[in-house]
CSV table of C-alpha atoms and ligand atoms in Angstrom, one decimal:
chain,number,residue,atom,x,y,z
W,1,UNK,CA,84.7,78.2,151.4
W,2,UNK,CA,81.7,78.2,149.1
W,3,UNK,CA,78.7,80.5,150.0
W,4,UNK,CA,76.2,77.6,149.1
W,5,UNK,CA,77.7,75.1,151.7
W,6,UNK,CA,75.5,75.8,154.6
W,7,UNK,CA,73.9,72.6,155.6
W,8,UNK,CA,75.8,69.8,154.1
W,9,UNK,CA,76.8,68.0,157.2
W,10,UNK,CA,73.3,67.5,158.3
W,11,UNK,CA,71.8,64.0,158.0
W,12,UNK,CA,68.7,63.6,156.0
W,13,UNK,CA,67.1,60.3,156.5
W,14,UNK,CA,63.5,61.4,155.9
W,15,UNK,CA,60.5,60.3,157.9
W,16,UNK,CA,61.5,56.6,158.1
W,17,UNK,CA,65.0,56.5,159.3
W,18,UNK,CA,66.4,53.0,159.3
W,19,UNK,CA,63.6,51.5,157.2
W,20,UNK,CA,64.1,49.6,154.0
W,21,UNK,CA,63.8,51.0,150.5
W,22,UNK,CA,60.4,49.3,150.0
W,23,UNK,CA,58.9,51.0,153.0
W,24,UNK,CA,60.4,54.4,152.2
W,25,UNK,CA,59.1,54.3,148.6
W,26,UNK,CA,55.5,53.1,149.7
W,27,UNK,CA,55.2,56.0,152.1
W,28,UNK,CA,57.3,58.8,150.5
W,29,UNK,CA,55.7,62.2,150.6
W,30,UNK,CA,52.3,60.9,151.8
W,31,UNK,CA,50.4,63.2,154.0
W,32,UNK,CA,49.5,62.2,157.6
W,33,UNK,CA,46.4,60.0,157.6
W,34,UNK,CA,43.1,61.8,157.6
W,35,UNK,CA,39.8,59.7,158.0
W,36,UNK,CA,38.0,59.9,154.8
W,37,UNK,CA,40.8,61.2,152.8
W,38,UNK,CA,42.8,59.1,150.2
W,39,UNK,CA,46.4,57.8,150.8
W,40,UNK,CA,47.7,60.0,148.0
W,41,UNK,CA,45.3,63.1,147.4
W,42,UNK,CA,44.2,63.5,143.7
W,43,UNK,CA,45.8,66.1,141.5
W,44,UNK,CA,44.8,69.7,142.2
W,45,UNK,CA,44.1,71.5,138.9
W,46,UNK,CA,44.3,75.2,139.2
W,47,UNK,CA,45.9,78.2,137.6
W,48,UNK,CA,44.7,80.8,140.2
W,49,UNK,CA,43.3,79.9,143.5
W,50,UNK,CA,40.8,81.9,145.7
W,51,UNK,CA,42.7,84.7,147.6
W,52,UNK,CA,41.7,86.3,150.8
W,53,UNK,CA,40.3,89.6,149.6
W,54,UNK,CA,42.0,91.5,152.4
W,55,UNK,CA,45.2,89.8,153.1
W,56,UNK,CA,45.9,88.5,149.4
W,57,UNK,CA,48.6,85.7,148.7
W,58,UNK,CA,50.1,86.0,152.2
W,59,UNK,CA,46.9,84.4,153.6
W,60,UNK,CA,47.2,80.9,152.1
W,61,UNK,CA,50.0,78.6,150.6
W,62,UNK,CA,48.5,78.5,147.2
W,63,UNK,CA,48.1,81.7,145.1
W,64,UNK,CA,49.1,80.9,141.3
W,65,UNK,CA,49.8,77.7,139.8
W,66,UNK,CA,53.4,78.5,138.4
W,67,UNK,CA,55.1,78.9,141.8
W,68,UNK,CA,52.5,76.9,143.9
W,69,UNK,CA,50.7,73.6,143.4
W,70,UNK,CA,49.9,71.2,146.3
W,71,UNK,CA,50.2,68.0,144.2
W,72,UNK,CA,53.7,69.2,143.1
W,73,UNK,CA,54.7,69.9,146.7
W,74,UNK,CA,53.8,66.3,147.7
W,75,UNK,CA,55.9,64.9,144.9
W,76,UNK,CA,58.7,67.1,145.9
W,77,UNK,CA,58.4,66.0,149.6
W,78,UNK,CA,58.5,62.3,148.3
W,79,UNK,CA,61.7,62.7,146.1
W,80,UNK,CA,63.3,64.9,148.7
W,81,UNK,CA,62.9,62.0,151.3
W,82,UNK,CA,64.5,59.6,148.9
W,83,UNK,CA,67.5,61.8,147.8
W,84,UNK,CA,68.1,63.1,151.4
W,85,UNK,CA,67.5,66.8,150.5
W,86,UNK,CA,65.1,69.5,149.4
W,87,UNK,CA,63.7,68.9,146.0
W,88,UNK,CA,62.2,71.0,143.1
W,89,UNK,CA,60.5,69.3,140.2
W,90,UNK,CA,60.6,70.5,136.6
W,91,UNK,CA,58.8,69.9,133.4
W,92,UNK,CA,61.5,67.5,132.2
W,93,UNK,CA,65.0,66.4,133.0
W,94,UNK,CA,66.3,68.9,130.4
W,95,UNK,CA,64.5,71.7,132.0
W,96,UNK,CA,66.1,70.7,135.3
W,97,UNK,CA,69.7,70.4,133.9
W,98,UNK,CA,69.5,73.6,131.8
W,99,UNK,CA,67.8,75.4,134.7
W,100,UNK,CA,70.7,74.4,136.9
W,101,UNK,CA,73.3,75.5,134.5
W,102,UNK,CA,71.6,78.9,133.6
W,103,UNK,CA,70.8,79.7,137.2
W,104,UNK,CA,74.3,79.0,138.6
W,105,UNK,CA,76.7,80.0,135.8
W,106,UNK,CA,77.6,83.6,134.9
W,107,UNK,CA,79.6,84.9,132.0
W,108,UNK,CA,83.3,84.3,132.6
W,109,UNK,CA,82.6,81.2,134.7
W,110,UNK,CA,83.9,77.7,133.8
W,111,UNK,CA,81.9,74.5,133.9
W,112,UNK,CA,83.1,70.9,133.6
W,113,UNK,CA,80.5,68.6,131.8
W,114,UNK,CA,80.7,64.9,131.0
W,115,UNK,CA,82.2,64.1,127.5
W,116,UNK,CA,80.3,60.9,127.4
W,117,UNK,CA,77.0,61.7,129.2
W,118,UNK,CA,73.5,62.6,128.0
W,119,UNK,CA,74.2,64.3,124.5
W,120,UNK,CA,71.6,67.0,124.7
W,121,UNK,CA,73.4,68.5,127.7
W,122,UNK,CA,76.5,68.8,125.6
W,123,UNK,CA,74.5,70.2,122.7
W,124,UNK,CA,73.1,72.8,125.1
W,125,UNK,CA,76.6,73.7,126.3
W,126,UNK,CA,78.1,74.3,122.9
W,127,UNK,CA,74.9,76.0,121.5
W,128,UNK,CA,73.8,78.2,124.5
W,129,UNK,CA,76.4,78.2,127.4
W,130,UNK,CA,79.4,79.1,125.2
W,131,UNK,CA,77.4,81.9,123.6
W,132,UNK,CA,76.6,83.2,127.2
W,133,UNK,CA,80.4,83.5,127.7
W,134,UNK,CA,80.7,80.4,129.9
W,135,UNK,CA,83.9,78.2,129.4
W,136,UNK,CA,82.9,74.6,128.9
W,137,UNK,CA,85.4,71.8,129.6
W,138,UNK,CA,84.5,68.3,128.8
W,139,UNK,CA,85.8,65.3,130.8
W,140,UNK,CA,85.1,61.6,130.3
W,141,UNK,CA,83.1,60.1,133.3
W,142,UNK,CA,85.8,57.7,134.2
W,143,UNK,CA,88.5,60.6,134.1
W,144,UNK,CA,91.0,62.0,133.8
W,145,UNK,CA,89.5,65.2,135.1
W,146,UNK,CA,91.0,68.7,134.4
W,147,UNK,CA,92.1,70.9,137.3
W,148,UNK,CA,89.1,72.5,138.9
W,149,UNK,CA,90.9,75.7,139.7
W,150,UNK,CA,88.7,78.6,138.8
W,151,UNK,CA,85.8,76.1,137.9
W,152,UNK,CA,82.4,77.2,139.1
W,153,UNK,CA,80.4,74.0,138.6
W,154,UNK,CA,81.3,70.4,137.9
W,155,UNK,CA,78.5,68.3,136.5
W,156,UNK,CA,79.0,64.4,136.4
W,157,UNK,CA,76.7,61.6,135.3
W,158,UNK,CA,77.3,58.5,137.1
W,159,UNK,CA,76.6,55.8,135.9
W,160,UNK,CA,76.8,57.7,132.6
W,161,UNK,CA,74.1,57.4,129.9
W,162,UNK,CA,74.6,55.6,127.5
W,163,UNK,CA,78.2,54.2,128.2
W,164,UNK,CA,77.7,53.2,131.9
W,165,UNK,CA,81.0,54.5,133.1
W,166,UNK,CA,81.2,55.6,136.8
W,167,UNK,CA,83.3,58.1,138.9
W,168,UNK,CA,84.1,57.9,142.5
W,169,UNK,CA,81.9,60.6,144.0
W,170,UNK,CA,83.4,61.1,147.5
W,171,UNK,CA,86.9,61.6,145.9
W,172,UNK,CA,85.6,64.0,143.2
W,173,UNK,CA,83.5,65.9,145.9
W,174,UNK,CA,86.8,66.4,147.9
W,175,UNK,CA,88.5,67.7,144.8
W,176,UNK,CA,85.6,70.1,143.9
W,177,UNK,CA,85.3,71.2,147.6
W,178,UNK,CA,89.0,72.1,147.9
W,179,UNK,CA,88.8,74.1,144.6
W,180,UNK,CA,85.7,76.0,145.6
W,181,UNK,CA,83.7,74.4,142.9
W,182,UNK,CA,80.1,73.1,143.2
W,183,UNK,CA,79.6,69.4,142.4
W,184,UNK,CA,76.2,68.4,140.8
W,185,UNK,CA,75.5,64.7,140.0
W,186,UNK,CA,73.1,63.5,137.5
W,187,UNK,CA,71.4,60.6,139.2
W,188,UNK,CA,69.0,59.6,136.4
W,189,UNK,CA,70.5,56.1,135.8
W,190,UNK,CA,71.0,55.1,139.4
W,191,UNK,CA,67.9,56.7,140.9
W,192,UNK,CA,67.9,57.7,144.6
W,193,UNK,CA,67.7,54.0,145.6
W,194,UNK,CA,70.9,53.2,143.6
W,195,UNK,CA,72.9,56.1,144.9
W,196,UNK,CA,72.4,59.0,147.3
W,197,UNK,CA,74.9,61.7,145.8
W,198,UNK,CA,74.1,64.2,148.6
W,199,UNK,CA,75.4,61.6,151.3
W,200,UNK,CA,78.5,61.1,149.1
W,201,UNK,CA,79.4,64.9,149.0
W,202,UNK,CA,77.6,66.4,146.1
W,203,UNK,CA,76.1,69.8,146.5
W,204,UNK,CA,73.3,69.0,144.0
W,205,UNK,CA,71.5,66.2,142.4
W,206,UNK,CA,69.8,66.6,139.1
W,207,UNK,CA,67.9,64.0,137.3
W,208,UNK,CA,65.3,63.1,134.6
W,209,UNK,CA,62.3,61.5,136.4
W,210,UNK,CA,61.1,60.4,133.0
W,211,UNK,CA,63.2,57.2,133.1
W,212,UNK,CA,63.4,54.5,135.9
W,213,UNK,CA,62.2,57.0,138.7
W,214,UNK,CA,58.7,56.9,137.4
W,215,UNK,CA,59.2,53.9,135.1
W,216,UNK,CA,55.8,53.7,133.3
W,217,UNK,CA,56.9,55.5,130.0
W,218,UNK,CA,53.9,57.8,130.3
W,219,UNK,CA,55.3,61.2,131.5
W,220,UNK,CA,58.3,63.7,131.3
W,221,UNK,CA,59.7,64.9,134.6
W,222,UNK,CA,62.9,66.4,136.1
W,223,UNK,CA,64.1,67.4,139.4
W,224,UNK,CA,66.9,69.1,141.5
W,225,UNK,CA,67.7,68.3,145.1
W,226,UNK,CA,70.1,69.9,147.5
W,227,UNK,CA,70.7,70.6,151.1
W,228,UNK,CA,71.7,74.2,150.6
W,229,UNK,CA,69.0,76.7,151.4
W,230,UNK,CA,70.8,79.2,149.3
W,231,UNK,CA,70.9,77.1,146.2
W,232,UNK,CA,67.3,75.8,146.7
W,233,UNK,CA,66.1,79.5,146.8
W,234,UNK,CA,68.1,80.4,143.7
W,235,UNK,CA,66.8,77.4,141.7
W,236,UNK,CA,63.2,77.9,143.0
W,237,UNK,CA,63.4,81.5,141.8
W,238,UNK,CA,64.7,80.5,138.4
W,239,UNK,CA,61.9,77.8,137.9
W,240,UNK,CA,59.2,80.5,138.9
W,241,UNK,CA,60.7,83.0,136.5
W,242,UNK,CA,61.1,80.7,133.6
W,243,UNK,CA,57.9,78.6,134.3
W,244,UNK,CA,59.4,75.1,133.6
W,245,UNK,CA,56.9,73.3,135.9
W,246,UNK,CA,55.2,69.9,135.4
W,247,UNK,CA,51.5,69.9,135.3
W,248,UNK,CA,49.5,68.6,138.2
W,249,UNK,CA,48.4,65.3,136.6
W,250,UNK,CA,52.0,64.4,135.6
W,251,UNK,CA,53.1,65.2,139.1
W,252,UNK,CA,50.4,63.0,140.5
W,253,UNK,CA,51.2,60.1,138.2
W,254,UNK,CA,54.8,60.4,139.1
W,255,UNK,CA,54.2,60.3,142.8
W,256,UNK,CA,51.8,57.3,142.3
W,257,UNK,CA,54.6,55.5,140.5
W,258,UNK,CA,57.2,56.0,143.2
W,259,UNK,CA,55.5,53.6,145.5
W,260,UNK,CA,56.8,50.7,143.4
W,261,UNK,CA,60.3,52.0,142.6
W,262,UNK,CA,61.9,49.4,144.8
W,263,UNK,CA,60.0,46.5,143.3
W,264,UNK,CA,60.6,47.7,139.7
W,265,UNK,CA,64.3,48.3,140.3
W,266,UNK,CA,64.7,45.0,142.0
W,267,UNK,CA,63.4,43.1,138.9
W,268,UNK,CA,65.0,45.4,136.4
W,269,UNK,CA,68.5,44.9,138.0
W,270,UNK,CA,67.9,41.1,138.3
W,271,UNK,CA,67.0,41.1,134.6
W,272,UNK,CA,70.1,43.1,133.7
W,273,UNK,CA,72.3,40.6,135.5
W,274,UNK,CA,70.7,37.7,133.7
W,275,UNK,CA,71.1,39.3,130.4
W,276,UNK,CA,74.7,40.4,131.1
W,277,UNK,CA,75.6,36.9,131.8
W,278,UNK,CA,74.0,35.8,128.5
W,279,UNK,CA,75.7,38.5,126.4
W,280,UNK,CA,79.1,38.1,128.1
W,281,UNK,CA,79.1,34.5,126.8
W,282,UNK,CA,78.2,35.4,123.2
W,283,UNK,CA,81.0,35.8,120.6
W,284,UNK,CA,78.6,37.9,118.4
W,285,UNK,CA,78.2,40.7,121.0
W,286,UNK,CA,81.1,43.1,121.8
W,287,UNK,CA,81.8,46.0,124.0
W,288,UNK,CA,79.4,44.7,126.7
W,289,UNK,CA,79.0,47.3,129.7
W,290,UNK,CA,77.2,46.6,132.9
W,291,UNK,CA,78.8,48.0,136.1
W,292,UNK,CA,77.7,44.9,138.1
W,293,UNK,CA,79.9,42.5,136.2
W,294,UNK,CA,83.1,41.8,138.2
W,295,UNK,CA,85.3,42.2,135.0
W,296,UNK,CA,83.6,45.5,133.9
W,297,UNK,CA,86.0,48.5,134.2
W,298,UNK,CA,83.4,50.4,136.3
W,299,UNK,CA,83.0,47.5,138.8
W,300,UNK,CA,85.6,48.5,141.5
W,301,UNK,CA,84.0,52.0,142.0
W,302,UNK,CA,80.3,50.9,141.3
W,303,UNK,CA,80.4,48.0,143.8
W,304,UNK,CA,81.6,50.4,146.5
W,305,UNK,CA,79.3,53.3,145.4
W,306,UNK,CA,75.9,51.9,144.2
W,307,UNK,CA,73.5,50.6,146.6
W,308,UNK,CA,72.1,48.5,143.7
W,309,UNK,CA,73.0,47.9,140.0
W,310,UNK,CA,71.0,49.6,137.2
W,311,UNK,CA,68.6,47.8,134.9
W,312,UNK,CA,70.5,49.1,131.8
W,313,UNK,CA,73.2,47.6,129.7
W,314,UNK,CA,75.1,48.5,126.6
W,315,UNK,CA,76.8,46.7,123.9
W,316,UNK,CA,77.6,46.6,120.1
W,317,UNK,CA,76.1,44.4,117.5
W,318,UNK,CA,78.5,45.5,114.8
W,319,UNK,CA,76.0,47.4,112.5
W,320,UNK,CA,72.8,49.2,112.2
W,321,UNK,CA,71.5,46.4,110.0
W,322,UNK,CA,72.3,43.7,112.6
W,323,UNK,CA,70.5,45.8,115.4
W,324,UNK,CA,67.4,46.2,113.1
W,325,UNK,CA,67.3,42.3,112.5
W,326,UNK,CA,67.7,41.7,116.3
W,327,UNK,CA,64.9,44.1,117.1
W,328,UNK,CA,62.6,42.6,114.5
W,329,UNK,CA,63.3,39.2,115.7
W,330,UNK,CA,62.6,39.9,119.4
W,331,UNK,CA,59.1,39.7,120.8
W,332,UNK,CA,59.9,41.3,124.2
W,333,UNK,CA,62.4,44.0,123.3
W,334,UNK,CA,60.7,47.0,122.0
W,335,UNK,CA,62.5,49.4,119.6
W,336,UNK,CA,62.2,52.7,121.7
W,337,UNK,CA,64.4,55.3,123.2
W,338,UNK,CA,64.4,56.4,126.8
W,339,UNK,CA,64.9,53.8,129.5
W,340,UNK,CA,63.9,52.5,133.0
W,341,UNK,CA,60.3,51.6,132.0
W,342,UNK,CA,58.3,48.5,132.8
W,343,UNK,CA,58.8,47.1,129.3
W,344,UNK,CA,62.1,46.0,128.0
W,345,UNK,CA,63.4,48.3,125.2
W,346,UNK,CA,66.5,48.8,123.2
W,347,UNK,CA,67.8,51.9,121.4
W,348,UNK,CA,70.4,52.2,118.7
W,349,UNK,CA,71.8,55.5,120.0
W,350,UNK,CA,73.4,56.7,116.7
W,351,UNK,CA,70.1,57.0,115.0
W,352,UNK,CA,69.4,60.2,117.3
W,353,UNK,CA,72.8,61.8,116.2
W,354,UNK,CA,74.5,60.6,119.4
W,355,UNK,CA,78.3,60.1,118.9
W,356,UNK,CA,78.2,56.3,119.4
W,357,UNK,CA,79.1,53.5,117.0
W,358,UNK,CA,76.5,52.4,114.4
W,359,UNK,CA,75.9,49.1,116.1
W,360,UNK,CA,75.9,50.5,119.7
W,361,UNK,CA,72.8,49.6,121.6
W,362,UNK,CA,71.5,50.7,125.1
W,363,UNK,CA,69.2,47.9,126.4
W,364,UNK,CA,66.8,48.8,129.2
W,365,UNK,CA,65.4,45.9,131.1
W,366,UNK,CA,61.7,45.9,132.0
W,367,UNK,CA,59.9,43.9,134.6
W,368,UNK,CA,59.2,40.7,132.6
W,369,UNK,CA,60.4,37.3,133.9
W,370,UNK,CA,64.0,36.9,133.7
W,371,UNK,CA,63.8,33.4,132.1
W,372,UNK,CA,61.5,34.7,129.4
W,373,UNK,CA,63.7,37.7,128.6
W,374,UNK,CA,66.9,35.6,128.4
W,375,UNK,CA,65.2,33.1,126.1
W,376,UNK,CA,63.8,35.9,123.9
W,377,UNK,CA,67.1,37.8,123.6
W,378,UNK,CA,69.1,34.7,122.9
W,379,UNK,CA,66.7,33.6,120.1
W,380,UNK,CA,66.6,37.1,118.6
W,381,UNK,CA,70.4,37.2,118.5
W,382,UNK,CA,70.6,33.9,116.9
W,383,UNK,CA,68.1,35.1,114.3
W,384,UNK,CA,70.0,38.3,113.7
K,401,PLP,C1,66.9,61.5,129.7
K,401,PLP,C2,68.0,62.1,130.4
K,401,PLP,C3,68.1,63.5,130.6
K,401,PLP,C4,66.9,64.5,130.1
K,401,PLP,O1,65.7,64.1,130.6
K,401,PLP,P1,64.2,64.4,129.9
K,401,PLP,O2,63.3,64.0,130.9
K,401,PLP,O3,64.2,63.5,128.7
K,401,PLP,O4,64.2,65.9,129.5
K,401,PLP,C5,69.1,64.0,131.3
K,401,PLP,N1,70.1,63.3,131.8
K,401,PLP,C6,70.1,62.0,131.6
K,401,PLP,C7,71.2,61.2,132.1
K,401,PLP,C8,69.1,61.4,130.9
K,401,PLP,O5,69.0,60.1,130.6
């Protein structure tokens, strides 16, 4: 039995059990109403706070800005409600993922990482973890997975960025549990409305809040969530020691954005479905992946596991030159990396050194009207 599994059986339905996603998002993390106070209190900018001269830091919740910030704590309450666990936010998704890996893994430990997931995590593993004496095993998201015997941590990304494969989380959680390994799930692409990994047996959720969670392309954020008090304590201590915290203004902007998460994801997912149907019917597009298409290899698991389909698709236009012509011809698809924002964007991943084909594109649907987006993408493909 793993020492971190102390509270996994508990149910975590937040303050609005049985309510819909829109209601939960609009109210997530808000304090109780106080006459004369705003719905979401403004950002608290402070490095040190006043202390009680006699009783010191024990006298008040806030002492110094690295461990303590009330704006950050409200955001953590909000994300924690949506994920169904206790949350700690970080300065970026990378700060959260690398914090998790460094806080949990010791020299001699083995970790399983996705072979087809976010490439910066793999780069960190070969450059830093391997140098720390951690054995790194890579597994494709859709499997096969190696034996978890002697493995300390299994980190998966599902749906994976950028390839959009998925893995059956309850089945993987069962395998990890019987081997005594921790299971962490990168929930960036799905968001907590698309999938609740802690309900599906994971010990930890890690994610970038830079993408669809906050969705306005104006900040960097990461978070970890867990139901284990022991893991939470270790990760909180790690964050305080290393200082990878977001600023108060970014935390406030992120919280403000969460209220519309349900609305944004609804439109993004509908747009992805409309574009998937367009792209599937075109002979000049290959390798289309969207887990919501009935003939996609990910569909059997995705349709069981995801509460809603992501607003991201991937496909191949054959060459870098054709991708450039497509982006130049489109009026609505911005050439940009990242994903999950209000504005539709597309990224040729190979230009960042990612190990994808030269014409491979990850397209992220914004909240534009589907009919406009489909017409624009069709015309840009014709022109390309
Ligand atoms: C973007 C991303 C990260 C890193 O997040 P940042 O906020 O850019 O640091 C980690 N995992 C996945 C799946 C991502 O898409």
